[in-house]
Short mmCIF file of C-alpha atoms in Angstrom, two decimals:
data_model
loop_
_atom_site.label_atom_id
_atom_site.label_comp_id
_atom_site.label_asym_id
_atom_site.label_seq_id
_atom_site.Cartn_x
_atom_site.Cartn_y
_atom_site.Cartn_z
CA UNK A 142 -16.24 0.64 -11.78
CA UNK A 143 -14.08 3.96 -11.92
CA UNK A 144 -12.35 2.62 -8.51
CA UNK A 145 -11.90 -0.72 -9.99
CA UNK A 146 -9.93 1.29 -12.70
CA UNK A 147 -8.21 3.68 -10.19
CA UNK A 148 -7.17 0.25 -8.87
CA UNK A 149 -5.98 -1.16 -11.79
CA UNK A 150 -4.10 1.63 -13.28
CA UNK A 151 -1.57 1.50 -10.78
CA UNK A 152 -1.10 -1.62 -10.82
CA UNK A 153 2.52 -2.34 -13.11
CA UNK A 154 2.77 -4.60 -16.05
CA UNK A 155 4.47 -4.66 -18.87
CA UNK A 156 4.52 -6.72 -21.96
CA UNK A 157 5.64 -9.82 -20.43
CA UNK A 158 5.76 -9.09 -16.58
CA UNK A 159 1.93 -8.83 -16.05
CA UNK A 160 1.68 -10.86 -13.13
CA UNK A 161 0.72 -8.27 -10.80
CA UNK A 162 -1.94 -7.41 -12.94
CA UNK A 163 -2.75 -10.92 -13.48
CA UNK A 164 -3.17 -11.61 -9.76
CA UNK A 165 -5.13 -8.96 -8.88
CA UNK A 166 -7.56 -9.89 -11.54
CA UNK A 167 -7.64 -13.22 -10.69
CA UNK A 168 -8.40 -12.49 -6.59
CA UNK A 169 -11.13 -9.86 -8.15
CA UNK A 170 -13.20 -12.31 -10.28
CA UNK A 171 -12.66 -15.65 -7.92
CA UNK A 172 -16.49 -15.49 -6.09
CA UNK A 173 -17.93 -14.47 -9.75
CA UNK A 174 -15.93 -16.98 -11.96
CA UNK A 175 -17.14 -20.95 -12.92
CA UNK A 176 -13.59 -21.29 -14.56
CA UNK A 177 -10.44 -19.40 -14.62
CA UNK A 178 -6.94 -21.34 -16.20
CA UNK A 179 -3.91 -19.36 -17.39
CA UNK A 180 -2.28 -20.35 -20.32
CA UNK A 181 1.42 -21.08 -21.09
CA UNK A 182 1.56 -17.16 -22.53
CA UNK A 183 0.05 -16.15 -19.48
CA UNK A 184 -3.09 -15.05 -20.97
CA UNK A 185 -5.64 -14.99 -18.26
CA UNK A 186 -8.97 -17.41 -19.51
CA UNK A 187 -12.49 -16.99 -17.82
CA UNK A 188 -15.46 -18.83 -18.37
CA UNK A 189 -18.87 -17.38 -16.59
CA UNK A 190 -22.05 -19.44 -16.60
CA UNK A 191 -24.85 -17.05 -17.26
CA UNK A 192 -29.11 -18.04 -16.71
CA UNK A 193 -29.04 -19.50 -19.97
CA UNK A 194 -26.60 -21.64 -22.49
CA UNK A 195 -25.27 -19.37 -25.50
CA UNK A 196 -26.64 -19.82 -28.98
CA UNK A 197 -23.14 -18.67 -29.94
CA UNK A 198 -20.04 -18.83 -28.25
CA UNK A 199 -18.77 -15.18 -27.08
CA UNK A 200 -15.76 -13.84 -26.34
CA UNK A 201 -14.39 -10.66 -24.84
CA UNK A 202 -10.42 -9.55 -24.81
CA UNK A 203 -9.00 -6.88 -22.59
CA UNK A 204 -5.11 -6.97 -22.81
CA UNK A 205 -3.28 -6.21 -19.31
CA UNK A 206 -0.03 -4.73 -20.40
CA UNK A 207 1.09 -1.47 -20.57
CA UNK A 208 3.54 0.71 -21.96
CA UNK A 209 7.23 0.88 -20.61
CA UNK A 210 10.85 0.30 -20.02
CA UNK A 211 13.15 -1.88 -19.73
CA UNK A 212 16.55 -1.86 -18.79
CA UNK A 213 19.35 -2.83 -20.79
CA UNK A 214 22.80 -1.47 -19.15
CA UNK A 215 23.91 0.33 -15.77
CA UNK A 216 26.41 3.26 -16.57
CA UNK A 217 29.40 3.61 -14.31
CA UNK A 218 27.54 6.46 -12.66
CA UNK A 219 24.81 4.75 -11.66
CA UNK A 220 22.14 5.55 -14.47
CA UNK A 221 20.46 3.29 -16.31
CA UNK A 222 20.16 2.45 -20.27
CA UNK A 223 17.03 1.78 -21.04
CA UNK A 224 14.75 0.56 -23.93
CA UNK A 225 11.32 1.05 -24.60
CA UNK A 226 8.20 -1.91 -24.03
CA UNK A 227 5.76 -0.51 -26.66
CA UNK A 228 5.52 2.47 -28.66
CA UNK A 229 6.23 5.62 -26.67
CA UNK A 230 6.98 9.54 -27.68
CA UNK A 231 10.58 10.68 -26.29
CA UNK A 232 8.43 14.07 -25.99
CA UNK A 233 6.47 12.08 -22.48
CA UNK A 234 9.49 10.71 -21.45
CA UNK A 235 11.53 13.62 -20.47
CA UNK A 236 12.11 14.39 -17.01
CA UNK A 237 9.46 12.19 -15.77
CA UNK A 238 9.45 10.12 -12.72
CA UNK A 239 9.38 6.49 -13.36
CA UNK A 240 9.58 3.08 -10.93
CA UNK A 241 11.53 0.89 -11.43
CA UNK A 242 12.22 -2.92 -11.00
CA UNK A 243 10.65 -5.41 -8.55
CA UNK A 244 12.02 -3.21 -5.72
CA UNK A 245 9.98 -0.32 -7.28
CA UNK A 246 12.21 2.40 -6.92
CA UNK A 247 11.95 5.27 -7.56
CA UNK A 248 13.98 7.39 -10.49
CA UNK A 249 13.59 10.02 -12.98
CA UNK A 250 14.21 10.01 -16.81
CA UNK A 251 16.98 12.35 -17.04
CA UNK A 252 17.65 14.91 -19.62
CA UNK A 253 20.29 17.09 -20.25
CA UNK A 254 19.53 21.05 -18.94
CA UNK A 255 18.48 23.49 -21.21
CA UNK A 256 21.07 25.58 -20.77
CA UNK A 257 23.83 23.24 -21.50
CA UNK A 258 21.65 23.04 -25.28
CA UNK A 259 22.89 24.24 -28.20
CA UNK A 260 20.20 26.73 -30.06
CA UNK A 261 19.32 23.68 -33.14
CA UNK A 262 19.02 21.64 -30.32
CA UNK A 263 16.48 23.31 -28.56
CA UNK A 264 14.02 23.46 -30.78
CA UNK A 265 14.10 19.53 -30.96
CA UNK A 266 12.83 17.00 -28.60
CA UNK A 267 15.98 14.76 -27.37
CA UNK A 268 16.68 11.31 -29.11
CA UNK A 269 15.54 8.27 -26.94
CA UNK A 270 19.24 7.06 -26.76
CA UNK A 271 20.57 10.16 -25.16
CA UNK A 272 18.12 9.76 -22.11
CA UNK A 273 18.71 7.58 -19.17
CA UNK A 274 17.16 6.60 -15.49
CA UNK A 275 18.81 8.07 -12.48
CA UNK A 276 17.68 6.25 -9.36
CA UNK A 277 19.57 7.94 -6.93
CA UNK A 278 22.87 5.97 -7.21
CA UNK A 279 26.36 7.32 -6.93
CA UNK A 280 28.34 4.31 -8.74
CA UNK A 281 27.21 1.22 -10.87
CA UNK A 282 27.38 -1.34 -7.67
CA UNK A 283 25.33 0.73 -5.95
CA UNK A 284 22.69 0.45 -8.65
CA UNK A 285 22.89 -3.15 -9.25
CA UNK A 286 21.91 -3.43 -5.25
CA UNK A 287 18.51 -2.31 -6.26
CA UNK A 288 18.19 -3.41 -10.35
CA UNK A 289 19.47 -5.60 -12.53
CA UNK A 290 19.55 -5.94 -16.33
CA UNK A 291 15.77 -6.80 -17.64
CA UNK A 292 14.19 -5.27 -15.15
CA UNK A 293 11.14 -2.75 -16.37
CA UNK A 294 10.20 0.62 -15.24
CA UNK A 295 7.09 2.11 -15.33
CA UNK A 296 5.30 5.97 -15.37
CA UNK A 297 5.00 6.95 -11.75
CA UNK A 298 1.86 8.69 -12.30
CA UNK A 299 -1.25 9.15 -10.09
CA UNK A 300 -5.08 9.21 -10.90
CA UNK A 301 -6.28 11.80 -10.64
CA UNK A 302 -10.31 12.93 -11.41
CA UNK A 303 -10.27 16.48 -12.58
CA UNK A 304 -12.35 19.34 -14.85
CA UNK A 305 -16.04 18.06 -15.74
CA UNK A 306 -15.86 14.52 -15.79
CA UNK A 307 -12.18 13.52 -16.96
CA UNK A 308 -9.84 11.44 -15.51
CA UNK A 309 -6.29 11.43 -15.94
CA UNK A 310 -3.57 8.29 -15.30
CA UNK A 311 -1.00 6.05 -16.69
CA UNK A 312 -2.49 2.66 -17.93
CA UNK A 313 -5.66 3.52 -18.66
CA UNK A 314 -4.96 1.53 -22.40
CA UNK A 315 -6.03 -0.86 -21.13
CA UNK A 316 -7.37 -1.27 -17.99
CA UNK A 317 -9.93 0.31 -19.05
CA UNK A 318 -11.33 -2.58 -20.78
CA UNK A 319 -9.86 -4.79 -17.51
CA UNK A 320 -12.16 -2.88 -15.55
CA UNK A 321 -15.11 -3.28 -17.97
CA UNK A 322 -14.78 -7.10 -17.93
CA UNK A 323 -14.64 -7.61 -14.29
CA UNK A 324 -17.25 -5.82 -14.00
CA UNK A 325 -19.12 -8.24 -16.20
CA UNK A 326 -18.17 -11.09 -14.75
CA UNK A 327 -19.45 -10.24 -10.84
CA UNK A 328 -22.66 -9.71 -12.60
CA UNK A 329 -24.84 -11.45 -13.37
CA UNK A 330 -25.18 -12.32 -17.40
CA UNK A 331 -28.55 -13.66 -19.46
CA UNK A 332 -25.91 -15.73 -21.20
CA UNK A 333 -22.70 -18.19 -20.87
CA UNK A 334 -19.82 -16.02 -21.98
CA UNK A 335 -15.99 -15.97 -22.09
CA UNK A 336 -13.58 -13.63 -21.18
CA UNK A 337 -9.65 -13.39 -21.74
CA UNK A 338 -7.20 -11.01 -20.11
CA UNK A 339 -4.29 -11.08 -22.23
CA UNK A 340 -0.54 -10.38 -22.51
CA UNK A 341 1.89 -8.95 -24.81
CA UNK A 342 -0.05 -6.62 -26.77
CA UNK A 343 1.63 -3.52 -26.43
CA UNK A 344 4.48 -5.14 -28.61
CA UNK A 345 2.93 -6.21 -31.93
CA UNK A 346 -0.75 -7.67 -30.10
CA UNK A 347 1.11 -10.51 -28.72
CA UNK A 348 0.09 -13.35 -27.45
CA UNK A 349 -3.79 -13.30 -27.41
CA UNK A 350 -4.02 -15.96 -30.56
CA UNK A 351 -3.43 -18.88 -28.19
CA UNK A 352 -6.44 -17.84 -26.04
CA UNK A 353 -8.35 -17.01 -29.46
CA UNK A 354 -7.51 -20.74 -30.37
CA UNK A 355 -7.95 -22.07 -27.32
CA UNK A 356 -11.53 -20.40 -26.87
CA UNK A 357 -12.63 -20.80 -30.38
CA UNK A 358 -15.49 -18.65 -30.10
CA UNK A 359 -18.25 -16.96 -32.70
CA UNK A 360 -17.76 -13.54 -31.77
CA UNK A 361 -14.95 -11.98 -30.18
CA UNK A 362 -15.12 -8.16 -28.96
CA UNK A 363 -11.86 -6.53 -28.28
CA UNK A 364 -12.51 -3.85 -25.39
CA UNK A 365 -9.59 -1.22 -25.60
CA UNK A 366 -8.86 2.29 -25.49
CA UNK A 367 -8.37 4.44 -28.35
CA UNK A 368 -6.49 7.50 -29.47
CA UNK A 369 -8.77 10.79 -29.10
CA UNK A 370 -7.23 13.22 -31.17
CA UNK A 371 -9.28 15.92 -30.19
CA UNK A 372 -7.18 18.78 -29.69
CA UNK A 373 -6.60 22.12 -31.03
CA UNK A 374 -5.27 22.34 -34.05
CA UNK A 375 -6.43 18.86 -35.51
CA UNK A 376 -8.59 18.88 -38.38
CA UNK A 377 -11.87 16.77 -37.83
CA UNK A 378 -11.13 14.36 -40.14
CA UNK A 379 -8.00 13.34 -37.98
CA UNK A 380 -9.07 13.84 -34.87
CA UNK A 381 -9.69 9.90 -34.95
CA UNK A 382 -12.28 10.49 -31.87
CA UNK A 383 -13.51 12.56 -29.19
CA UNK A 384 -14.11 12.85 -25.40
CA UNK A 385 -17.53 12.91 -24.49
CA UNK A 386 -19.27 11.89 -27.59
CA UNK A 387 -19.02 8.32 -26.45
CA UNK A 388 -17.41 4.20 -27.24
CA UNK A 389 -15.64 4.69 -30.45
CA UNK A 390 -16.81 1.65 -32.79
CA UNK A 391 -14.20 0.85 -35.46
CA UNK A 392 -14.70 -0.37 -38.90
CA UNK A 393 -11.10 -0.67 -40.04
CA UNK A 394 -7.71 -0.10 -38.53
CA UNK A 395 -4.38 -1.00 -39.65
CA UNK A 396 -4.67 -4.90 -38.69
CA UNK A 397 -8.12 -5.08 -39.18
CA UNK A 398 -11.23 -4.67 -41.88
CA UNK A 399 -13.95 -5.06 -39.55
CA UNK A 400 -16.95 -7.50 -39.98
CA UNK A 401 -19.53 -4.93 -41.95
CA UNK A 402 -22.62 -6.71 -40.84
CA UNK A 403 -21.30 -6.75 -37.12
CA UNK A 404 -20.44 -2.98 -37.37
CA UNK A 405 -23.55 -2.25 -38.62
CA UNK A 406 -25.16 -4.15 -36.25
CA UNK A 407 -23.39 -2.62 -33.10
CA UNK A 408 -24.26 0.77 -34.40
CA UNK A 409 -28.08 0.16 -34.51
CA UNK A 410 -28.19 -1.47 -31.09
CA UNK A 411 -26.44 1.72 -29.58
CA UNK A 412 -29.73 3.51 -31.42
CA UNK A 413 -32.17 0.82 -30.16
CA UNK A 414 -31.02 1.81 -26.49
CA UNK A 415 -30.08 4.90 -26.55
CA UNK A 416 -26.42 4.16 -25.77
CA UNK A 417 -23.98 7.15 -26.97
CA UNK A 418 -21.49 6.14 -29.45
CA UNK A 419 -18.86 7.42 -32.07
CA UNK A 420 -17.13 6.31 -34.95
CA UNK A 421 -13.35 5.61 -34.91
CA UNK A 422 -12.66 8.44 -38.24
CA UNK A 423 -9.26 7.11 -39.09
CA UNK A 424 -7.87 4.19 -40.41
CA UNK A 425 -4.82 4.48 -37.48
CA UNK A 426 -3.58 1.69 -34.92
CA UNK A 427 -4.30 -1.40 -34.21
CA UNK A 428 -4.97 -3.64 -31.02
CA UNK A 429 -5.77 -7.76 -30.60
CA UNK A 430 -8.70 -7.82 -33.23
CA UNK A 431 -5.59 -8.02 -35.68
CA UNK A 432 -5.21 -11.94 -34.66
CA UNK A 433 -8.06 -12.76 -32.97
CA UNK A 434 -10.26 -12.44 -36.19
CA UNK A 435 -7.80 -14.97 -38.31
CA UNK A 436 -7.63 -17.97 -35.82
CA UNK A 437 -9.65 -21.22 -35.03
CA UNK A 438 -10.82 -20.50 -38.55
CA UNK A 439 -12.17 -17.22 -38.09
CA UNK A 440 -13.77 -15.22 -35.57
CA UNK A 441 -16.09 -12.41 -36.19
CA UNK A 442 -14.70 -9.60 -33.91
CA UNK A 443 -15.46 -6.20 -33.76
CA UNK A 444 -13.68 -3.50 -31.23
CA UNK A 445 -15.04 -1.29 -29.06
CA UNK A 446 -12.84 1.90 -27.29
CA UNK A 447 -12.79 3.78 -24.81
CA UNK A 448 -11.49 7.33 -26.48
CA UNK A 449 -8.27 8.29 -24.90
CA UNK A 450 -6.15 11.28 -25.25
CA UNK A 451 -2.39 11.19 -25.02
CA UNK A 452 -2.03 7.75 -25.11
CA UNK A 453 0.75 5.70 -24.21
CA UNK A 454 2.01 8.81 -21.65
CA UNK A 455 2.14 9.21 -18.12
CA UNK A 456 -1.08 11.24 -18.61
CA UNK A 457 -3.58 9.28 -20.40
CA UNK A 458 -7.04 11.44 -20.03
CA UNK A 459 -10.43 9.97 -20.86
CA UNK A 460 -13.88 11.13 -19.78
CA UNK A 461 -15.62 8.86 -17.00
CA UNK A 462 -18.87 8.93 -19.24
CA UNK A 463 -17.54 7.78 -21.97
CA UNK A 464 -16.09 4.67 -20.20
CA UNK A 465 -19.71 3.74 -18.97
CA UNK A 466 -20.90 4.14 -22.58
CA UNK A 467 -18.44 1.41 -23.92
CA UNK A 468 -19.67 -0.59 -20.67
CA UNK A 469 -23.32 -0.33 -22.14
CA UNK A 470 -22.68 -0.92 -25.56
CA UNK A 471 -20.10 -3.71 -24.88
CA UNK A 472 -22.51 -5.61 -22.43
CA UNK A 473 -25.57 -5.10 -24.51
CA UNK A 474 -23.49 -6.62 -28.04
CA UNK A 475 -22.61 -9.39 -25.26
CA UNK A 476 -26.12 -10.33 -24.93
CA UNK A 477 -27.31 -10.48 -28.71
CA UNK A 478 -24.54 -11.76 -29.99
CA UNK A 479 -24.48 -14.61 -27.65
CA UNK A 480 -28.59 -15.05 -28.07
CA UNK A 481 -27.52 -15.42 -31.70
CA UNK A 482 -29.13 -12.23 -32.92
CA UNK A 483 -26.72 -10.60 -35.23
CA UNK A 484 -27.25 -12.28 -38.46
#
C-alpha cells in the first residue's frame, strides 16, 4: 500500500486537471471493480460487490486533487505569473522547483536574492505576487513554445522514506486516502460498498456533492489527511494531532459538527480491536464531509485522517504506521456500518 502511495503522489492533479490521477486509478481498480462511471464533474464513482448485500448503503470519499499553480501571464522575460490552486504558504514556495504544464517542464519559483533585500524586508517572507516561475526561457515566445495561459504547475518533489518510519512527499493530502481505497477495492469486502474519488476539493471541497447525490448512501466516510501540528513550540492543545499516535477521528471542523453517535461509535471499535487512534484537538479545516453530510437528504459521515505535517508543501511528512492505522479503522467502520451496526 505505501508503493501504491509512492505511486500516486507523483502523479499531478490539480483542482480541475485530475485526469492523470483519474486514469491511473481507474487502470488500478479495473480487475477489482463491478462498476466504475465518471460523472460530468469528473468525480470518479465505484461500486464493489462484496459476499453479502449491505444492510446500509456505504460510502467512502478520497478527493484526488492537490495543491498548486496555475498560470495566469508570461512576462517579457520569459517568467511566468502565477496563481495559486488551493491554499498554500508563500514561506514553501520560495525557491522551489516546480513542473509545469502538460509538457512538464521543469522551473523554479524565483525569488529575489537576499542580498538585493532591504533589512525590513528580510525579516519577512516575500508576498505571493512578487514571485514568479522561471522555466529556463530567455524571451516570452520562447516560453509560450512550452506553456500557455491556464496551464498548472506542480511541487517537483520526490518520496522519500526516511528517520523511523516517516515518509516525506508532495500530495500525500490526499492520496493517502486514494491509496487506502484502492486498496479496499482489490480486496475482498464482507459487504457491497461504494467508493468515490473526487475532484475539486482543494478549492472550497468542490465537486463531491454530485457523487454524494448521485450515491445517496447511509454513511459516508471521508478518508483524508490532516494537519499534525506537532512541532516544537506548539502548545498541546494546538497541536491539532500527532505522528505516531495514530488515524485522527474528528468530531467537528470548520464545515462540519460530526454525527456524535457515529464518533462515538468509531472510537469504541478502534478499542474493540485494538486499532491505534487519536482525536483531531482543534476545531481547524475542513475537507468533503462539509457537503457530503447535507445532500440526498442527509448523510451520516464521519472523517477519518491520516495526520500530516506541513501540509499543502512540497514536503508533506506522515508516519507509515499511522497510514495503516486509518486503513484498519477505516475498513473495520466499513464493515459495521454497512452490516447496519452503528445505531
Amino acid at each position: 500500500m505505501t508503493e501504491l502511495m509512492k505511486t500516486l503522489c507523483t502523479l499531478c492533479g490539480t483542482s480541475g486537471r485530475e485526469d492523470e490521477v483519474r486514469n491511473y486509478i481507474i487502470n488500478e481498480i479495473k480487475p477489482f471493480a463491478d462498476k466504475i462511471t465518471v460523472d460530468p464533474m469528473g468525480n470518479l464513482i465505484v461500486f464493489k460487490k462484496g459476499k453479502n448485500p449491505a444492510k446500509k448503503k456505504v460510502m467512502l470519499d478520497a478527493h484526488m486533487d492537490e495543491v498548486g499553480f496555475i498560470i495566469t501571464s508570461i512576462n517579457n522575460d520569459g517568467t511566468l505569473l502565477f496563481d495559486c490552486v488551493g491554499g498554500i504558504n508563500a514561506a514553501v514556495m520560495t525557491g522551489i522547483p516546480v513542473i509545469v504544464g502538460e509538457k512538464k517542464i521543469h522551473g523554479v519559483i524565483g525569488v529575489v536574492p537576499v542580498h538585493l533585500l532591504s533589512a525590513s524586508q528580510k525579516g519577512e517572507y516575500p508576498d505571493k505576487k512578487s514571485l514568479v516561475i522561471d522555466i529556463g526561457a530567455s524571451s516570452k515566445e520562447e516560453a509560450e513554445k512550452f506553456v500557455t495561459l491556464g496551464d498548472c504547475a506542480y511541487f517537483d518533489s520526490a518520496f522519500v522514506k526516511f528517520g523511523n518510519g516517516f515518509i516525506k512527499s508532495k500530495a500525500i493530502d490526499d492520496r493517502a486516502g486514494c491509496a487506502i481505497l484502492i486498496e479496499m477495492i482489490k480486496k475482498e469486502q464482507p459487504f457491497d460498498l461504494y467508493f468515490t474519488f473526487s475532484t475539486g476539493e482543494e478549492v472550497g471541497l468542490g465537486m463531491v456533492d454530485t457523487a454524494a447525490y448521485t450515491v445517496a448512501p447511509d454513511y459516508a466516510i471521508v478518508v483524508e489527511s490532516t494537519t499534525a501540528a506537532d512541532l516544537a513550540g506548539v502548545e498541546d492543545g494546538k497541536k491539532v494531532c500527532c505522528l505516531g499516535k495514530g488515524a485522527a477521528i474528528s468530531f467537528m471542523d470548520r464545515r462540519t459538527i460530526y454525527n456524535k453517535n457515529l464518533y462515538n461509535f468509531a472510537l469504541d471499535l478502534a478499542k474493540k480491536n485494538n486499532i491505534k487512534v487519536q482525536l483531531k484537538t482543534m476545531v481547524a479545516g475542513g475537507n468533503n464531509a462539509g457537503h457530503i453530510h447535507k445532500v440526498a437528504g442527509g448523510i451520516k459521515t464521519l472523517a477519518v485522517s491520516v495526520p500530516c505535517r506541513y501540509l499543502h508543501s512540497p514536503s508533506c511528512v506522515i508516519k507509515e504506521e499511522d497510514f495503516y492505522s486509518s486503513y484498519e479503522i477505516i475498513t473495520a467502520l466499513a464493515k459495521e456500518l454497512a452490516d447496519d451496526k452503528a445505531d
